[in-house]
Every structure is written in C-alpha cells, then in structure tokens.
C-alpha cells in the first residue's frame, strides 16, 4: 500500500504559463516529473493566495478531502538593511499574512492533519539582501 499525498494542488499568482515565459526550465521539469507520477494528480493553479475569494474558490474546487497545506507565499524586495525605506521593508509581509488569513477563512485549519508555513531559510542562516524577507 502506498502512503502519501495522491492529489496535490500547487498555486502561484501566474500559474504554469509563467514558467514558460520566464524560461524556468528547472521548475518546468520538476512539475512535469510530479505530474508523471503514477497514481498522483498534480495541478498548478493560477490563484492569488492572499485573496479571500480566490482561496475559497480554490478550496471548493478540490474534489478530495484536504489533508493539509504548506504555505510558501513570497514577494522579494531585496536590499541591504540600510537601503530599505519603511515601505520597502514592510512590503514583503502582506503576501504572507494575507495568504494565511485567507486560508484560515476558507477552511477550518483544525480539520487538517498539518499546516506548515515558511518565511525564508534566510531567517535561519542569513542573507544580506533579504533582511526584511527573513523577518
């Protein structure tokens, strides 16, 4: 008997077409590999995770029980700390916070087996250009 997720929904604001436009062949290959796995259904859906309506619509479009969620919202605003204005420093927070709020309004999080949220690995190891992102 196989264990693990069999139905996976990945989201991004721009969806799969942006991978081709950006020439992100590594992400395209990873997505293709995941989609080729026998017994698994993997979808990449263009969705604004910070939008309550988008997240509610996405959750309702899933035709299987929802076991968990991994939230990886990101917006880069790279600069050295001394170069940030208050606005540029704060700009990275709404996508993370708003996406979590939209998710918790779209579904009862206590019904899930897991909810994992990530900020950035630079929060642990540091990255001079991403002081705000790691905060």
Coordinates of N, CA and C in Angstrom, one line a residue:
X1 N 0.8 -1.2 0.0 CA 0.0 0.0 0.0 C 0.9 1.2 0.0
X2 N 0.6 2.2 -0.9 CA 1.3 3.4 -1.0 C 0.8 4.4 0.0
X3 N 1.7 5.2 0.6 CA 1.3 6.2 1.5 C 1.7 7.6 0.9
X4 N 1.1 8.6 1.4 CA 1.5 10.0 1.0 C 0.4 10.6 0.2
X5 N 0.6 11.9 -0.2 CA -0.4 12.7 -0.9 C -0.5 12.1 -2.3
X6 N -1.7 11.9 -2.8 CA -2.0 11.5 -4.1 C -2.6 12.6 -5.0
X7 N -3.2 13.6 -4.3 CA -3.8 14.7 -5.0 C -3.1 16.0 -4.5
X8 N -2.4 16.7 -5.3 CA -1.6 17.8 -4.9 C -2.0 19.0 -5.8
X9 N -2.3 20.1 -5.1 CA -2.7 21.4 -5.8 C -1.6 22.4 -5.4
X10 N -0.9 22.8 -6.4 CA 0.1 23.9 -6.3 C -0.4 25.2 -6.8
X11 N -0.1 26.3 -6.2 CA -0.6 27.6 -6.7 C 0.5 28.6 -6.9
X12 N 0.2 29.5 -7.8 CA 1.0 30.7 -7.9 C 0.2 31.7 -8.5
X13 N 0.6 33.0 -8.3 CA -0.3 34.1 -8.9 C -0.4 34.0 -10.4
X14 N 0.6 33.4 -11.1 CA 0.6 33.4 -12.5 C 0.4 32.1 -13.2
X15 N 0.5 31.0 -12.4 CA 0.3 29.7 -13.0 C 1.4 29.1 -13.8
X16 N 1.1 28.0 -14.5 CA 2.1 27.3 -15.3 C 2.7 28.1 -16.5
X17 N 1.8 28.9 -17.1 CA 2.3 29.7 -18.3 C 3.5 30.6 -18.0
X18 N 3.6 31.1 -16.7 CA 4.7 31.9 -16.4 C 6.0 31.2 -16.4
X19 N 6.0 29.9 -16.1 CA 7.2 29.1 -16.1 C 7.8 29.1 -17.5
X20 N 7.0 29.0 -18.5 CA 7.5 29.0 -19.9 C 8.0 30.4 -20.3
X21 N 7.2 31.4 -19.9 CA 7.5 32.8 -20.2 C 8.9 33.2 -19.6
X22 N 9.1 32.8 -18.4 CA 10.3 33.1 -17.7 C 11.5 32.2 -18.1
X23 N 11.2 31.1 -18.8 CA 12.2 30.1 -19.2 C 12.7 29.4 -18.0
X24 N 11.9 29.1 -17.0 CA 12.2 28.4 -15.8 C 12.2 26.9 -16.1
X25 N 13.1 26.4 -16.8 CA 13.1 25.0 -17.2 C 13.3 24.0 -16.1
X26 N 13.9 24.5 -15.0 CA 14.0 23.6 -13.8 C 12.7 23.4 -13.2
X27 N 11.9 24.4 -12.9 CA 10.6 24.3 -12.4 C 9.7 23.5 -13.3
X28 N 9.8 23.8 -14.6 CA 9.0 23.0 -15.6 C 9.3 21.5 -15.5
X29 N 10.6 21.2 -15.4 CA 10.9 19.7 -15.3 C 10.4 19.1 -14.0
X30 N 10.5 19.8 -12.9 CA 10.0 19.3 -11.6 C 8.5 19.1 -11.7
X31 N 7.8 20.1 -12.2 CA 6.4 20.0 -12.3 C 6.0 18.8 -13.3
X32 N 6.7 18.7 -14.4 CA 6.5 17.6 -15.3 C 6.7 16.2 -14.6
X33 N 7.8 16.1 -13.9 CA 8.1 14.9 -13.1 C 7.0 14.6 -12.2
X34 N 6.5 15.5 -11.4 CA 5.5 15.3 -10.4 C 4.2 14.9 -11.1
X35 N 3.9 15.5 -12.2 CA 2.6 15.2 -12.9 C 2.7 13.8 -13.6
X36 N 3.9 13.3 -13.8 CA 4.1 12.0 -14.5 C 4.0 10.8 -13.5
X37 N 3.9 11.1 -12.2 CA 3.9 10.0 -11.2 C 2.6 9.3 -11.2
X38 N 2.7 8.0 -11.3 CA 1.6 7.1 -11.4 C 0.8 7.2 -10.1
X39 N -0.5 7.3 -10.2 CA -1.4 7.4 -9.1 C -1.5 8.8 -8.4
X40 N -0.8 9.7 -9.0 CA -0.8 11.1 -8.4 C -1.5 12.0 -9.4
X41 N -2.2 13.0 -8.8 CA -2.7 14.1 -9.6 C -2.1 15.3 -9.1
X42 N -1.4 16.1 -9.9 CA -0.7 17.3 -9.5 C -1.2 18.4 -10.5
X43 N -1.8 19.4 -9.9 CA -2.3 20.6 -10.6 C -1.5 21.8 -10.2
X44 N -1.2 22.7 -11.1 CA -0.7 24.0 -10.8 C -1.8 25.0 -11.3
X45 N -2.3 25.8 -10.3 CA -3.4 26.7 -10.5 C -3.0 28.1 -10.3
X46 N -3.4 29.0 -11.2 CA -3.1 30.4 -11.0 C -4.1 31.0 -10.0
X47 N -3.7 31.3 -8.8 CA -4.5 31.8 -7.7 C -3.8 32.8 -6.9
X48 N -4.4 33.9 -6.5 CA -3.9 34.8 -5.6 C -4.2 34.3 -4.2
X49 N -3.2 33.8 -3.5 CA -3.4 33.2 -2.2 C -3.8 34.2 -1.1
X50 N -3.5 35.4 -1.4 CA -3.9 36.5 -0.4 C -5.3 37.0 -0.6
X51 N -6.0 36.5 -1.6 CA -7.4 36.9 -1.9 C -8.4 35.9 -1.3
X52 N -9.2 36.4 -0.4 CA -10.2 35.5 0.2 C -11.1 34.8 -0.8
X53 N -11.6 35.5 -1.8 CA -12.4 34.9 -2.8 C -11.7 33.8 -3.6
X54 N -10.4 34.1 -4.0 CA -9.6 33.1 -4.7 C -9.4 31.8 -3.9
X55 N -9.0 32.0 -2.6 CA -8.7 30.8 -1.8 C -10.0 30.0 -1.5
X56 N -11.1 30.7 -1.3 CA -12.3 30.0 -1.0 C -12.7 29.2 -2.3
X57 N -12.6 29.8 -3.5 CA -12.9 29.1 -4.7 C -12.0 28.0 -4.9
X58 N -10.7 28.1 -4.6 CA -9.8 27.0 -4.8 C -10.1 25.8 -3.9
X59 N -10.4 26.1 -2.6 CA -10.7 25.1 -1.7 C -11.9 24.3 -2.1
X60 N -12.9 25.0 -2.6 CA -14.2 24.4 -3.1 C -14.0 23.6 -4.4
X61 N -12.9 23.9 -5.1 CA -12.7 23.2 -6.4 C -12.0 21.9 -6.2
X62 N -11.5 21.6 -5.0 CA -10.7 20.4 -4.7 C -11.7 19.3 -4.5
X63 N -11.7 18.2 -5.3 CA -12.6 17.1 -5.2 C -12.1 16.0 -4.4
X64 N -11.4 16.3 -3.4 CA -10.9 15.2 -2.5 C -10.8 15.8 -1.1
X65 N -10.6 15.0 -0.1 CA -10.5 15.6 1.3 C -9.2 16.3 1.4
X66 N -9.2 17.4 2.0 CA -8.0 18.2 2.2 C -7.2 17.8 3.4
X67 N -6.0 17.2 3.2 CA -5.3 16.7 4.4 C -4.4 17.7 5.0
X68 N -3.9 18.7 4.2 CA -3.0 19.6 4.8 C -2.7 20.7 3.8
X69 N -1.9 21.7 4.3 CA -1.5 22.8 3.5 C -0.1 23.2 3.9
X70 N 0.7 23.6 2.8 CA 2.0 24.1 3.0 C 2.0 25.5 2.4
X71 N 2.2 26.6 3.1 CA 2.1 27.9 2.6 C 3.4 28.5 2.5
X72 N 3.8 28.9 1.2 CA 5.1 29.4 0.9 C 5.0 30.8 0.2
X73 N 4.1 31.6 0.6 CA 3.9 32.9 0.0 C 5.2 33.7 0.0
X74 N 5.4 34.4 -1.1 CA 6.7 35.2 -1.2 C 6.5 36.4 -2.1
X75 N 7.2 37.4 -1.7 CA 7.4 38.6 -2.6 C 8.8 39.1 -2.2
X76 N 9.6 39.2 -3.2 CA 11.0 39.7 -3.0 C 11.1 41.2 -3.1
X77 N 11.8 41.7 -2.1 CA 12.2 43.2 -2.1 C 13.6 43.3 -1.6
X78 N 14.5 42.7 -2.4 CA 15.9 42.7 -1.9 C 16.6 44.0 -1.8
X79 N 17.3 44.2 -0.7 CA 18.1 45.4 -0.5 C 18.8 45.2 0.9
X80 N 20.0 45.9 1.0 CA 20.7 45.9 2.2 C 19.8 46.6 3.3
X81 N 19.9 46.2 4.5 CA 19.0 46.8 5.5 C 19.1 48.3 5.5
X82 N 20.2 48.9 5.4 CA 20.4 50.4 5.5 C 19.8 51.0 4.3
X83 N 19.5 50.3 3.2 CA 19.0 50.8 2.0 C 17.4 50.8 1.9
X84 N 16.8 50.1 2.8 CA 15.4 50.0 2.9 C 14.7 51.2 3.4
X85 N 13.6 51.6 2.8 CA 12.7 52.6 3.4 C 11.7 51.8 4.2
X86 N 11.0 52.5 5.1 CA 10.0 51.8 5.8 C 9.0 51.0 4.9
X87 N 8.6 51.6 3.8 CA 7.7 51.0 2.8 C 8.3 49.7 2.2
X88 N 9.5 49.8 1.7 CA 10.1 48.7 1.0 C 10.4 47.5 2.0
X89 N 10.7 47.9 3.3 CA 10.9 46.8 4.3 C 9.6 46.1 4.6
X90 N 8.5 46.8 4.7 CA 7.2 46.2 5.1 C 6.5 45.5 3.9
X91 N 6.9 45.8 2.7 CA 6.2 45.3 1.5 C 6.1 43.8 1.4
X92 N 7.0 43.1 2.0 CA 7.0 41.6 1.9 C 6.1 40.9 2.9
X93 N 5.6 41.6 3.9 CA 4.7 41.0 4.9 C 3.3 40.7 4.4
X94 N 2.6 41.6 3.8 CA 1.2 41.3 3.4 C 1.0 40.0 2.6
X95 N 1.8 39.6 1.7 CA 1.5 38.4 1.0 C 1.5 37.2 1.9
X96 N 2.4 37.2 2.9 CA 2.4 36.1 3.9 C 1.3 36.1 4.8
X97 N 1.0 37.2 5.4 CA 0.0 37.4 6.4 C -1.4 37.2 5.8
X98 N -1.6 37.9 4.7 CA -2.9 37.9 4.0 C -3.2 36.5 3.5
X99 N -2.2 35.8 3.0 CA -2.4 34.4 2.5 C -2.9 33.5 3.6
X100 N -2.2 33.6 4.8 CA -2.6 32.8 5.9 C -4.0 33.1 6.4
X101 N -4.4 34.4 6.4 CA -5.7 34.8 6.8 C -6.8 34.3 5.9
X102 N -6.5 34.4 4.6 CA -7.4 33.9 3.5 C -7.6 32.4 3.7
X103 N -6.5 31.7 4.0 CA -6.6 30.2 4.1 C -7.4 29.9 5.4
X104 N -7.2 30.6 6.5 CA -8.0 30.2 7.7 C -9.4 30.6 7.6
X105 N -9.8 31.5 6.7 CA -11.2 31.9 6.5 C -11.8 30.9 5.5
X106 N -11.0 30.3 4.6 CA -11.5 29.4 3.6 C -11.8 28.0 4.1
X107 N -11.1 27.6 5.2 CA -11.2 26.3 5.7 C -10.9 26.3 7.2
X108 N -11.5 25.4 7.9 CA -11.2 25.2 9.3 C -9.9 24.5 9.5
X109 N -8.9 25.3 9.8 CA -7.5 24.7 9.9 C -7.4 23.6 10.9
X110 N -8.2 23.6 11.9 CA -8.1 22.5 12.9 C -8.6 21.1 12.3
X111 N -9.2 21.2 11.1 CA -9.7 19.9 10.4 C -8.5 19.3 9.6
X112 N -7.4 20.0 9.5 CA -6.3 19.5 8.7 C -5.3 18.7 9.5
X113 N -4.7 17.8 8.8 CA -3.6 17.0 9.5 C -2.4 17.8 9.8
X114 N -2.1 18.8 8.9 CA -1.0 19.7 9.1 C -1.2 21.0 8.3
X115 N -0.6 22.0 8.9 CA -0.4 23.3 8.3 C 1.0 23.8 8.5
X116 N 1.7 24.0 7.4 CA 3.1 24.4 7.5 C 3.3 25.7 6.8
X117 N 3.8 26.7 7.5 CA 4.1 28.0 6.8 C 5.6 28.3 6.9
X118 N 6.1 28.8 5.8 CA 7.5 29.1 5.6 C 7.7 30.6 5.4
X119 N 8.7 31.2 6.0 CA 9.1 32.5 5.7 C 10.2 32.5 4.7
X120 N 11.4 32.2 5.2 CA 12.6 32.1 4.4 C 13.7 31.4 5.1
X121 N 14.5 30.6 4.4 CA 15.6 30.0 5.0 C 16.6 31.0 5.5
X122 N 16.6 32.2 4.9 CA 17.5 33.3 5.3 C 17.2 33.7 6.7
X123 N 16.0 33.4 7.3 CA 15.7 33.7 8.7 C 16.6 32.9 9.6
X124 N 17.1 31.7 9.1 CA 18.0 30.9 9.9 C 19.4 31.1 9.7
X125 N 19.8 31.3 8.4 CA 21.2 31.4 8.0 C 21.6 32.7 7.6
X126 N 20.7 33.6 7.3 CA 21.1 35.0 6.9 C 21.3 35.1 5.5
X127 N 21.0 36.3 5.0 CA 21.2 36.7 3.6 C 21.2 38.2 3.6
X128 N 22.3 38.8 3.3 CA 22.4 40.3 3.4 C 21.4 41.0 2.7
X129 N 20.9 40.5 1.5 CA 19.9 41.2 0.7 C 18.5 41.0 1.1
X130 N 18.2 40.1 2.1 CA 16.9 39.7 2.4 C 16.6 39.9 3.9
X131 N 17.0 40.9 4.5 CA 16.8 41.1 5.9 C 15.3 41.3 6.2
X132 N 14.5 41.9 5.3 CA 13.1 42.1 5.5 C 12.4 40.8 5.3
X133 N 12.8 40.0 4.3 CA 12.1 38.8 4.0 C 12.3 37.7 5.1
X134 N 13.4 37.8 5.8 CA 13.7 36.8 6.8 C 13.0 37.2 8.2
X135 N 12.5 38.4 8.3 CA 11.9 38.9 9.5 C 10.7 38.2 9.8

